[in-house]
């Protein structure tokens, strides 16, 4: 592993992705440091999910270069991909829980498939992870169809964290959660980052999350990263879209009124 | 971040008076779960023997939630046996993780009382018997809803979804023609070949025309086509409606004040009722054609002879019998397919299950219906 791969968890350079005639990502570059929490903001339909899915190799890129933990994610599906897959956890925007497994079995699934451990330990780890994300014992044996939207998100997070990955991709993790749960969620992510050195790539519109947990924030507009840096740098940014995002009516409501 | 290579976990145990001190070192992480479990099993007897337990975390190399949980379990097992257990030397980084893990798995799910096995078995039998009647109820309910929707459409003909209906007729009718023609053609040919082969022994080859014509027109033509339609279009209906149900599309329709039966189901079933008789007709013709070609090439019977014989053998009755059955079979297939689709629950598995059920049930019912028609037509002398 070279020095750059030691420093960066994700390196995206000059990435172009599109569907048919539509170009969604247009020569986009972005680096994510190891152990940091990076928040990605952008307009709805701006290509945030597409960027995340391209990084993890689900959408083919047209050109550019992507590395996750020093591995090219597009190349190779078989064992090379499995070894990368063991180091990351992914929370999809819609949860993507396996509908025929209960919440507990969903979390057990990666443990059973990827690790060598007794069934009892699998079960304990699964319930521990579910509790960490705030799913109580009465909901462990429910099927995804029986869970609320916010609960689905949390079970999906528990599944993403099951293997104690070194990097997690979260697509709008706190949307659909009540503010208390969202706060707990932020706290959990922060704890995992400080204790496990977790790298987090998080698509979010939650200004509180951006403020509290993100080390850096990247703004995606017109298919490019137009600004990246700590939150207060972005607040100073001159880019019109970034200004509109952080200084619009909605965000102004969060600041205390100054009269 | 430490280097990616992980050292094997080690658990040093030494006794100090009554106190057992455990000192984990190395990497206590997910990929080492097997050895972590073994290590913790190995010290279990020592923990049972000691009066108190200390876990010294000072020299641990790496730890994640799985490693922390294995260690926490050791301390918990000691605590449960009434001994004192504590962690010490936790470095700042890991303190929060250990704290977090110590809170976990303290509560189990509310236990459900286990029912008596005999009663459980009886309960199960009762439920499956009940579900058989429920099946009939579901069928009748759909028939009723369909009747109501049809009445609504008759009262306001403009509310019939014509676009949808045409599209469905195109899908289940027009697009099905090639495969139906191919299969019925082959079946007609096979029947004729078998007939010629066996009738030849009695010198009664010419009766093969009677056999092919009556079998195909009265029974096989419509039955084969109905079975094919159940497998081809019935299953598609169930899967479509089922996945709409799963994604709450049907709920969305009804909250907009629209009747899902009228919008989704009525056009589909009407399309089947229109398409199946046409397919049955085309299928029967193809089967006769197959029979004729076989008679010609295999039995040496000139087509003109075949056709002349056909005129004598078939009355309009046979043809009518076949055609009368077709719309009823279409109705049964449509109702079963749609009501099974609406019974899909949230999971992908239930979608598969309901689709299978739909096909099996509609084929079964089509055959039962065919039998009932046979009795009926015999009793009225057709
Ligand atoms: N599989 C796909 N096929 C075609 N277009 C897609 C696909 N996925 C996303 N898009 C398009 O790409 C754009 C970005 O979508 P997305 O990344 O999901 O937005 P968001 O930033 O809200 O997550 C949208 O215009 C969307 O329509
Ligand atoms: Mg998205």
XYZ file of C-alpha atoms and ligand atoms in Angstrom:
669
model
C 0.000 0.000 0.000
C 1.469 3.332 -0.964
C 1.551 6.455 1.138
C -1.484 8.017 -0.513
C -3.587 4.968 0.177
C -2.513 5.208 3.827
C -3.759 8.755 3.971
C -6.963 8.542 1.955
C -9.856 6.175 2.387
C -11.523 7.200 -0.859
C -9.958 8.867 -3.851
C -12.111 9.950 -6.755
C -10.446 11.703 -9.656
C -11.998 13.132 -12.801
C -15.085 10.963 -12.573
C -17.687 11.096 -15.332
C -20.973 9.242 -14.949
C -24.119 9.545 -16.986
C -27.232 7.755 -18.157
C -27.995 7.890 -21.843
C -27.594 11.487 -22.896
C -27.741 12.847 -19.353
C -24.380 13.483 -17.689
C -24.870 13.330 -13.938
C -21.288 13.634 -12.677
C -18.995 15.728 -14.806
C -15.267 15.420 -14.096
C -15.763 15.214 -10.378
C -12.865 14.835 -7.945
C -13.057 14.203 -4.226
C -10.746 12.751 -1.571
C -11.859 11.416 1.779
C -9.243 11.104 4.522
C -8.994 8.031 6.662
C -10.877 8.399 9.901
C -12.866 11.455 8.942
C -16.581 12.009 8.630
C -17.344 13.629 5.311
C -20.781 15.069 4.682
C -21.982 15.413 1.100
C -24.673 17.934 0.291
C -26.313 18.662 -3.025
C -29.658 19.348 -4.634
C -32.205 16.523 -4.756
C -31.557 14.744 -8.015
C -28.117 16.311 -8.139
C -26.307 12.998 -8.237
C -25.349 12.313 -4.626
C -26.690 8.791 -4.641
C -25.178 8.239 -8.065
C -21.774 9.319 -6.727
C -22.076 6.963 -3.783
C -23.214 4.063 -5.910
C -20.433 4.670 -8.400
C -17.816 4.711 -5.659
C -18.987 1.354 -4.376
C -19.033 -0.017 -7.909
C -22.741 -0.406 -8.533
C -22.908 2.071 -11.410
C -20.303 1.886 -14.166
C -18.266 5.028 -14.670
C -17.629 6.483 -18.097
C -14.183 7.717 -17.230
C -12.083 8.675 -14.231
C -10.488 6.841 -11.380
C -11.882 5.568 -8.081
C -10.035 3.962 -5.190
C -11.478 2.752 -1.907
C -8.942 1.777 0.739
C -6.343 1.508 -2.001
C -8.434 -0.816 -4.188
C -9.992 -0.018 -7.520
C -13.630 -0.876 -6.879
C -14.680 -1.453 -10.423
C -12.176 -4.116 -11.201
C -12.978 -7.706 -10.370
C -16.085 -9.047 -8.762
C -15.041 -12.338 -7.184
C -12.734 -12.615 -4.224
C -11.067 -9.233 -4.676
C -14.430 -7.577 -4.342
C -15.398 -9.696 -1.363
C -12.272 -8.583 0.477
C -13.122 -4.921 -0.109
C -16.741 -5.600 0.792
C -15.683 -6.863 4.208
C -14.101 -3.502 5.006
C -17.116 -1.380 4.146
C -20.672 -1.064 5.296
C -23.372 0.530 3.212
C -26.651 2.116 4.153
C -28.840 2.571 1.085
C -31.300 5.406 0.824
C -34.284 3.039 0.974
C -32.723 0.739 3.552
C -32.550 -2.261 1.202
C -33.240 -4.738 3.976
C -33.785 -8.333 2.891
C -37.553 -8.574 2.986
C -37.747 -12.244 3.854
C -35.464 -11.972 6.899
C -36.312 -10.462 10.287
C -34.451 -7.414 11.576
C -32.190 -9.651 13.633
C -31.496 -12.021 10.737
C -30.712 -9.076 8.498
C -27.936 -8.011 10.851
C -26.767 -11.576 11.355
C -26.515 -12.150 7.642
C -23.132 -10.475 6.982
C -21.753 -11.946 10.211
C -22.719 -15.419 9.123
C -21.462 -15.001 5.589
C -18.217 -13.159 6.174
C -16.948 -14.180 9.607
C -16.193 -17.398 11.320
C -18.053 -17.330 14.608
C -20.478 -19.396 16.630
C -24.197 -18.941 16.123
C -24.592 -17.760 19.683
C -22.039 -15.001 19.213
C -23.659 -14.033 15.897
C -26.937 -13.647 17.680
C -25.450 -11.611 20.515
C -23.552 -9.319 18.171
C -26.664 -8.822 16.065
C -28.816 -7.865 19.014
C -26.016 -5.677 20.399
C -25.796 -3.783 17.108
C -29.552 -3.409 16.976
C -29.535 -1.960 20.452
C -26.705 0.376 19.546
C -28.884 1.920 16.864
C -31.859 2.042 19.204
C -33.946 -0.931 18.102
C -35.432 -2.539 21.200
C -35.957 -6.271 21.844
C -39.615 -6.167 20.878
C -38.727 -5.215 17.327
C -35.909 -7.696 16.750
C -38.082 -10.344 15.192
C -40.166 -8.101 12.983
C -39.925 -8.335 9.230
C -38.952 -5.242 7.209
C -42.549 -4.790 6.023
C -43.566 -4.411 9.663
C -41.024 -1.691 10.457
C -41.569 2.048 10.178
C -39.418 4.079 7.810
C -37.141 5.346 10.574
C -36.779 1.889 12.082
C -35.883 0.494 8.665
C -33.096 3.070 8.435
C -31.759 2.057 11.813
C -31.843 -1.666 11.141
C -30.082 -0.987 7.852
C -27.452 0.976 9.752
C -27.024 -1.881 12.203
C -26.492 -4.190 9.253
C -24.006 -1.780 7.697
C -22.080 -1.736 10.969
C -22.319 -5.468 11.595
C -18.799 -6.321 10.494
C -17.228 -3.324 12.231
C -16.204 -1.974 8.844
C -13.452 0.586 8.513
C -15.538 2.719 6.184
C -19.275 3.266 5.967
C -21.331 4.868 3.228
C -24.552 6.389 4.448
C -27.205 7.719 2.078
C -29.396 10.178 3.958
C -29.219 8.239 7.216
C -31.145 10.681 9.386
C -33.956 11.549 6.992
C -37.110 10.051 8.382
C -35.795 9.962 11.937
C -37.192 12.100 14.723
C -34.748 14.740 16.019
C -33.948 12.735 19.145
C -33.176 9.599 17.173
C -31.197 11.664 14.672
C -29.193 13.129 17.547
C -28.518 9.649 18.969
C -27.497 8.564 15.533
C -24.997 11.422 15.211
C -23.613 10.535 18.612
C -23.228 6.899 17.635
C -21.376 7.772 14.445
C -19.086 10.082 16.358
C -18.372 7.414 18.995
C -17.566 4.845 16.356
C -15.294 7.301 14.621
C -13.286 8.125 17.733
C -13.086 4.576 19.031
C -12.762 2.536 15.876
C -11.224 5.106 13.555
C -14.226 4.691 11.275
C -14.287 6.645 8.014
C -17.743 7.895 7.164
C -19.035 9.054 3.794
C -22.431 10.517 4.511
C -24.975 12.025 2.144
C -27.155 14.243 4.280
C -29.378 17.280 4.307
C -29.477 17.408 8.070
C -27.846 20.724 8.962
C -27.420 19.622 12.550
C -25.532 16.493 11.476
C -23.367 18.572 9.184
C -22.593 20.954 11.999
C -22.045 18.484 14.795
C -20.446 15.367 13.373
C -18.948 16.128 9.990
C -15.253 16.950 9.923
C -15.596 18.210 6.397
C -18.487 18.959 4.103
C -18.458 18.663 0.317
C -21.007 20.432 -1.850
C -22.079 18.823 -5.114
C -23.543 21.111 -7.764
C -23.640 20.856 -11.550
C -21.997 17.454 -11.389
C -18.912 18.741 -9.623
C -17.710 19.253 -6.085
C -17.888 23.027 -5.904
C -16.711 23.453 -2.338
C -15.185 21.205 0.270
C -13.911 21.940 3.742
C -14.964 22.278 7.362
C -18.472 23.548 7.921
C -17.487 27.129 8.715
C -15.481 27.352 5.473
C -18.530 26.308 3.529
C -20.603 28.898 5.302
C -18.170 31.515 3.945
C -18.225 30.069 0.434
C -19.033 32.444 -2.389
C -20.478 29.835 -4.724
C -24.084 30.851 -5.426
C -25.589 27.399 -4.892
C -23.670 26.843 -1.670
C -24.760 30.258 -0.429
C -28.353 29.503 -1.274
C -28.115 26.138 0.491
C -26.663 27.351 3.763
C -28.144 30.831 3.884
C -31.580 30.111 2.463
C -34.835 30.582 4.380
C -34.823 27.080 5.835
C -31.344 27.280 7.293
C -31.898 30.805 8.574
C -34.684 29.437 10.747
C -32.164 27.337 12.610
C -30.080 30.317 13.680
C -31.314 32.240 16.703
C -33.074 35.429 15.704
C -30.884 38.484 16.072
C -32.699 41.703 16.718
C -5.180 4.058 12.194
C -2.957 1.113 12.793
C -1.557 -1.044 10.026
C -4.010 -3.312 8.297
C -2.224 -6.536 9.282
C -3.840 -7.913 12.400
C -2.020 -9.738 15.147
C -3.691 -12.761 16.682
C -5.489 -12.035 19.934
C -3.950 -13.349 23.167
C -5.504 -13.616 26.616
C -3.066 -13.863 29.533
C -4.559 -15.111 32.769
C -2.894 -15.035 36.140
C -4.274 -15.449 39.599
C -3.432 -13.028 42.342
C -4.838 -14.453 45.579
C -8.542 -14.771 44.926
C -8.490 -12.415 41.985
C -8.196 -13.586 38.428
C -6.544 -11.030 36.217
C -7.087 -11.319 32.473
C -4.917 -9.341 30.140
C -6.010 -9.274 26.509
C -3.374 -8.267 23.976
C -3.202 -8.320 20.194
C -6.060 -7.561 17.860
C -9.510 -8.231 19.300
C -11.370 -7.577 16.093
C -14.087 -9.097 13.931
C -11.817 -11.117 11.660
C -10.393 -12.913 14.705
C -13.790 -13.922 16.101
C -13.010 -17.621 16.096
C -9.873 -17.304 18.206
C -11.484 -14.736 20.493
C -14.302 -17.147 21.193
C -11.875 -19.968 21.856
C -9.817 -17.856 24.235
C -12.864 -16.824 26.175
C -14.119 -20.406 26.403
C -10.707 -21.480 27.685
C -10.756 -19.137 30.666
C -14.336 -19.947 31.635
C -13.368 -22.557 34.287
C -10.837 -20.165 35.812
C -13.462 -17.460 36.056
C -15.801 -19.902 37.728
C -13.116 -20.694 40.297
C -12.039 -17.137 41.094
C -13.634 -14.815 43.633
C -13.203 -11.712 41.554
C -12.197 -10.791 38.055
C -10.209 -7.910 36.619
C -9.780 -7.349 32.915
C -6.712 -5.271 32.220
C -7.111 -3.441 28.946
C -3.857 -1.487 29.099
C -1.986 -3.439 26.456
C -4.698 -4.287 24.001
C -3.579 -3.738 20.418
C -6.813 -3.220 18.562
C -10.405 -3.689 19.548
C -13.778 -3.309 17.912
C -17.313 -3.865 19.095
C -17.127 -7.607 18.556
C -13.926 -7.917 20.603
C -15.314 -5.611 23.258
C -18.454 -7.733 23.463
C -16.500 -10.962 23.928
C -14.598 -9.386 26.839
C -17.729 -7.842 28.267
C -19.340 -11.267 28.209
C -16.516 -12.607 30.374
C -17.052 -9.887 32.915
C -20.791 -10.399 32.782
C -20.526 -14.136 33.344
C -18.444 -13.452 36.457
C -20.879 -10.825 37.667
C -23.815 -13.168 37.145
C -22.154 -15.783 39.305
C -22.061 -13.206 42.109
C -18.412 -12.246 41.750
C -17.029 -8.792 41.354
C -15.832 -7.970 37.876
C -14.211 -4.846 36.565
C -12.283 -3.410 33.678
C -9.147 -1.430 34.255
C -6.546 0.419 32.243
C -8.961 1.361 29.479
C -7.255 3.952 27.332
C -9.170 7.106 26.429
C -9.941 5.996 22.913
C -11.668 2.819 23.872
C -13.450 4.054 26.975
C -16.557 5.106 25.078
C -16.697 1.861 23.152
C -16.470 -0.242 26.300
C -19.074 1.962 27.984
C -21.375 1.555 25.025
C -20.962 -2.208 24.916
C -21.573 -2.542 28.649
C -25.089 -1.203 28.152
C -26.004 -3.704 25.446
C -27.918 -6.975 25.507
C -29.190 -6.363 29.026
C -32.793 -6.981 28.067
C -34.245 -9.838 26.088
C -37.462 -9.776 24.119
C -40.622 -10.141 26.163
C -40.985 -13.898 26.402
C -44.019 -15.410 24.746
C -45.532 -18.347 26.612
C -44.770 -21.559 24.674
C -48.037 -23.256 23.750
C -48.703 -26.898 24.455
C -47.440 -28.873 21.391
C -50.675 -30.828 20.964
C -52.760 -27.695 21.110
C -50.329 -26.001 18.736
C -50.761 -28.858 16.253
C -54.540 -28.746 16.545
C -54.380 -24.998 16.164
C -52.385 -25.413 12.984
C -54.824 -27.958 11.527
C -57.726 -25.706 12.406
C -56.076 -22.762 10.765
C -55.326 -24.589 7.543
C -58.891 -25.894 7.362
C -60.102 -22.377 7.966
C -57.803 -20.997 5.290
C -59.403 -23.353 2.746
C -62.763 -21.714 3.358
C -61.018 -18.363 3.365
C -59.803 -19.163 -0.157
C -63.376 -19.550 -1.325
C -64.316 -16.351 0.458
C -61.503 -14.473 -1.235
C -62.620 -15.771 -4.629
C -66.235 -14.798 -4.044
C -65.200 -11.442 -2.665
C -63.225 -10.671 -5.794
C -66.108 -11.867 -7.961
C -68.405 -9.532 -6.054
C -66.041 -6.577 -6.283
C -65.655 -7.254 -9.955
C -69.427 -7.370 -10.432
C -69.784 -4.089 -8.584
C -67.057 -2.466 -10.665
C -68.668 -3.807 -13.818
C -72.031 -2.358 -12.799
C -70.331 0.963 -12.175
C -68.819 0.845 -15.623
C -72.129 -0.088 -17.230
C -73.746 2.886 -15.549
C -70.948 5.226 -16.594
C -69.390 3.604 -19.669
C -66.846 6.393 -19.862
C -65.200 5.215 -16.664
C -63.989 2.072 -18.404
C -60.230 2.333 -18.808
C -60.034 1.827 -22.528
C -56.311 2.489 -22.916
C -55.492 0.030 -20.212
C -57.923 -2.509 -21.629
C -56.464 -2.289 -25.140
C -52.971 -2.567 -23.778
C -53.887 -5.650 -21.751
C -55.621 -7.287 -24.721
C -52.491 -6.611 -26.727
C -50.332 -8.170 -24.039
C -52.332 -11.241 -23.100
C -53.895 -11.780 -26.520
C -51.889 -10.545 -29.452
C -48.461 -11.190 -27.988
C -49.478 -14.683 -26.922
C -50.516 -15.802 -30.405
C -47.168 -17.187 -31.646
C -46.538 -19.432 -28.657
C -50.171 -20.605 -28.504
C -50.159 -21.446 -32.205
C -46.906 -23.332 -31.903
C -48.009 -25.424 -28.945
C -51.516 -26.233 -30.156
C -50.156 -27.050 -33.605
C -47.753 -29.559 -32.078
C -50.450 -31.060 -29.908
C -52.800 -31.479 -32.860
C -50.005 -33.148 -34.782
C -49.189 -35.509 -31.900
C -52.816 -36.540 -31.434
C -53.147 -37.264 -35.144
C -49.925 -39.252 -35.235
C -50.976 -41.384 -32.269
C -54.428 -41.885 -33.740
C -53.117 -42.984 -37.107
C -50.565 -45.291 -35.524
C -53.144 -47.139 -33.427
C -56.183 -46.950 -35.722
C -54.128 -48.383 -38.569
C -54.283 -51.783 -36.848
C -58.050 -51.808 -37.388
C -57.863 -50.163 -40.775
C -59.799 -47.271 -39.275
C -57.363 -44.514 -40.138
C -60.019 -42.235 -41.455
C -61.596 -42.015 -37.980
C -58.518 -40.133 -36.899
C -60.164 -37.034 -38.301
C -63.159 -37.495 -35.988
C -60.897 -37.994 -33.039
C -58.709 -34.992 -33.704
C -61.642 -32.742 -34.475
C -63.797 -33.652 -31.507
C -60.948 -33.755 -29.014
C -59.484 -30.486 -30.163
C -62.692 -28.538 -30.563
C -64.478 -29.757 -27.463
C -61.657 -30.211 -24.974
C -57.979 -29.962 -25.743
C -57.922 -26.719 -27.663
C -59.502 -24.567 -25.032
C -57.963 -26.454 -22.111
C -54.382 -26.194 -23.362
C -54.834 -22.541 -24.201
C -56.367 -21.828 -20.787
C -53.512 -23.582 -19.016
C -50.975 -21.670 -21.073
C -52.738 -18.400 -20.343
C -52.791 -19.179 -16.623
C -49.061 -19.782 -16.681
C -48.210 -16.894 -18.943
C -50.613 -14.089 -18.119
C -52.085 -15.145 -14.782
C -48.656 -15.271 -13.207
C -47.800 -11.882 -14.683
C -51.002 -10.389 -13.224
C -50.216 -11.781 -9.786
C -46.637 -10.546 -9.837
C -47.608 -7.076 -11.066
C -50.404 -6.535 -8.585
C -48.288 -8.097 -5.842
C -45.389 -5.755 -6.326
C -47.787 -2.823 -6.542
C -49.217 -3.970 -3.248
C -45.744 -4.246 -1.732
C -44.834 -0.726 -2.716
C -48.105 0.731 -1.428
C -49.164 1.764 -4.942
C -52.570 0.191 -4.412
C -53.002 2.057 -1.137
C -52.054 5.259 -2.943
C -54.768 4.610 -5.535
C -57.476 4.037 -2.982
C -56.528 7.130 -0.988
C -57.036 9.136 -4.181
C -60.608 7.907 -4.113
C -60.124 5.444 -6.960
C -61.236 1.864 -6.772
C -58.244 -0.425 -7.422
C -60.623 -3.107 -8.692
C -62.007 -0.751 -11.295
C -58.669 0.771 -12.280
C -56.362 -2.221 -12.196
C -58.327 -5.426 -12.068
C -61.380 -4.924 -14.247
C -59.402 -4.058 -17.419
C -57.136 -7.020 -16.834
C -59.948 -9.501 -16.387
C -62.022 -8.138 -19.263
C -58.916 -8.388 -21.430
C -58.572 -12.056 -20.495
C -62.252 -12.714 -21.166
C -61.841 -11.184 -24.620
C -58.478 -12.718 -25.422
C -58.928 -16.280 -24.239
C -61.804 -17.255 -26.570
C -59.914 -15.742 -29.492
C -56.765 -17.583 -28.520
C -58.764 -20.768 -28.050
C -60.228 -20.370 -31.528
C -56.844 -19.699 -33.120
C -55.334 -22.532 -31.087
C -58.019 -24.993 -32.208
C -57.492 -24.043 -35.832
C -53.744 -24.496 -35.440
C -54.293 -27.899 -33.839
C -56.568 -29.008 -36.696
C -53.975 -27.774 -39.142
C -51.290 -29.759 -37.307
C -53.520 -32.813 -37.413
C -54.159 -32.339 -41.102
C -50.475 -32.037 -41.965
C -49.657 -35.137 -39.949
C -52.473 -37.058 -41.606
C -51.088 -36.015 -44.942
C -47.379 -36.702 -44.394
C -47.583 -39.542 -41.911
C -50.914 -41.136 -42.800
C -50.973 -40.313 -46.520
C -54.427 -38.733 -46.287
C -54.926 -35.935 -48.795
C -55.949 -32.597 -47.209
C -59.070 -32.536 -49.348
C -60.091 -35.877 -47.898
C -59.303 -34.644 -44.410
C -61.481 -31.575 -44.880
C -64.347 -33.508 -46.388
C -64.221 -35.931 -43.501
C -64.076 -33.007 -41.091
C -67.377 -31.703 -42.457
C -69.058 -34.977 -41.665
C -67.405 -35.500 -38.306
C -67.923 -32.162 -36.617
C -71.208 -30.576 -35.860
C -71.405 -26.943 -34.860
C -72.133 -28.264 -31.380
C -68.585 -29.426 -30.717
C -67.248 -26.062 -31.719
C -69.773 -24.226 -29.550
C -69.018 -26.398 -26.558
C -65.374 -25.403 -26.711
C -66.051 -21.737 -27.244
C -68.628 -21.487 -24.449
C -66.113 -22.650 -21.928
C -63.399 -20.162 -22.840
C -64.740 -16.959 -21.231
C -65.558 -18.753 -17.986
C -62.078 -20.160 -17.804
C -60.713 -16.668 -18.462
C -62.815 -15.324 -15.609
C -61.539 -17.958 -13.203
C -57.917 -17.379 -14.194
C -58.282 -13.619 -13.909
C -59.998 -13.686 -10.534
C -57.511 -16.114 -9.038
C -54.517 -14.203 -10.429
C -55.722 -10.817 -9.218
C -56.882 -11.904 -5.796
C -53.622 -13.763 -5.173
C -51.764 -10.626 -6.225
C -53.618 -8.598 -3.619
C -52.725 -11.132 -0.944
C -48.995 -10.471 -1.288
C -47.433 -9.290 1.970
C -44.322 -7.217 2.352
C -41.621 -9.682 1.428
C -40.157 -10.815 -1.871
C -40.708 -14.385 -0.718
C -44.428 -13.878 -0.373
C -44.540 -12.456 -3.895
C -43.005 -15.668 -5.206
C -45.279 -17.818 -3.090
C -48.427 -16.026 -4.200
C -47.415 -16.231 -7.853
C -46.895 -19.977 -7.583
C -50.192 -20.358 -5.745
C -51.943 -18.340 -8.400
C -50.747 -20.535 -11.250
C -51.347 -23.823 -9.469
C -54.777 -22.784 -8.270
C -55.962 -21.417 -11.585
C -54.826 -24.496 -13.508
C -56.581 -26.685 -10.957
C -59.766 -24.651 -11.145
C -59.682 -24.582 -14.945
C -59.575 -28.378 -15.022
C -62.329 -28.675 -12.423
C -64.435 -26.232 -14.417
C -63.817 -28.222 -17.569
C -65.076 -31.340 -15.820
C -68.205 -29.562 -14.637
C -68.871 -28.302 -18.131
C -68.484 -31.831 -19.493
C -71.196 -33.038 -17.120
C -73.386 -30.068 -17.904
C -73.142 -30.390 -21.688
C -73.704 -34.115 -21.505
C -76.875 -33.582 -19.482
C -78.277 -31.033 -21.918
C -77.286 -33.267 -24.794
C -74.759 -31.038 -26.520
N -30.494 4.152 -12.776
C -30.682 5.370 -13.309
N -31.019 5.500 -14.611
C -31.199 6.726 -15.175
N -31.050 7.879 -14.508
C -30.715 7.821 -13.201
C -30.519 6.574 -12.533
N -30.186 6.804 -11.230
C -30.192 8.150 -11.099
N -30.509 8.757 -12.266
C -30.584 10.205 -12.496
O -29.420 10.794 -11.990
C -29.703 12.019 -11.353
C -29.145 12.016 -9.944
O -29.896 11.136 -9.146
P -29.528 10.833 -7.628
O -28.079 10.624 -7.500
O -30.407 9.718 -7.179
O -29.964 12.170 -6.895
P -29.729 12.573 -5.365
O -28.652 13.595 -5.395
O -31.033 13.150 -4.912
O -29.386 11.344 -4.617
C -31.208 12.202 -11.445
O -31.464 13.063 -12.528
C -31.733 10.825 -11.732
O -32.899 10.897 -12.498
Mg -30.366 10.163 -3.258
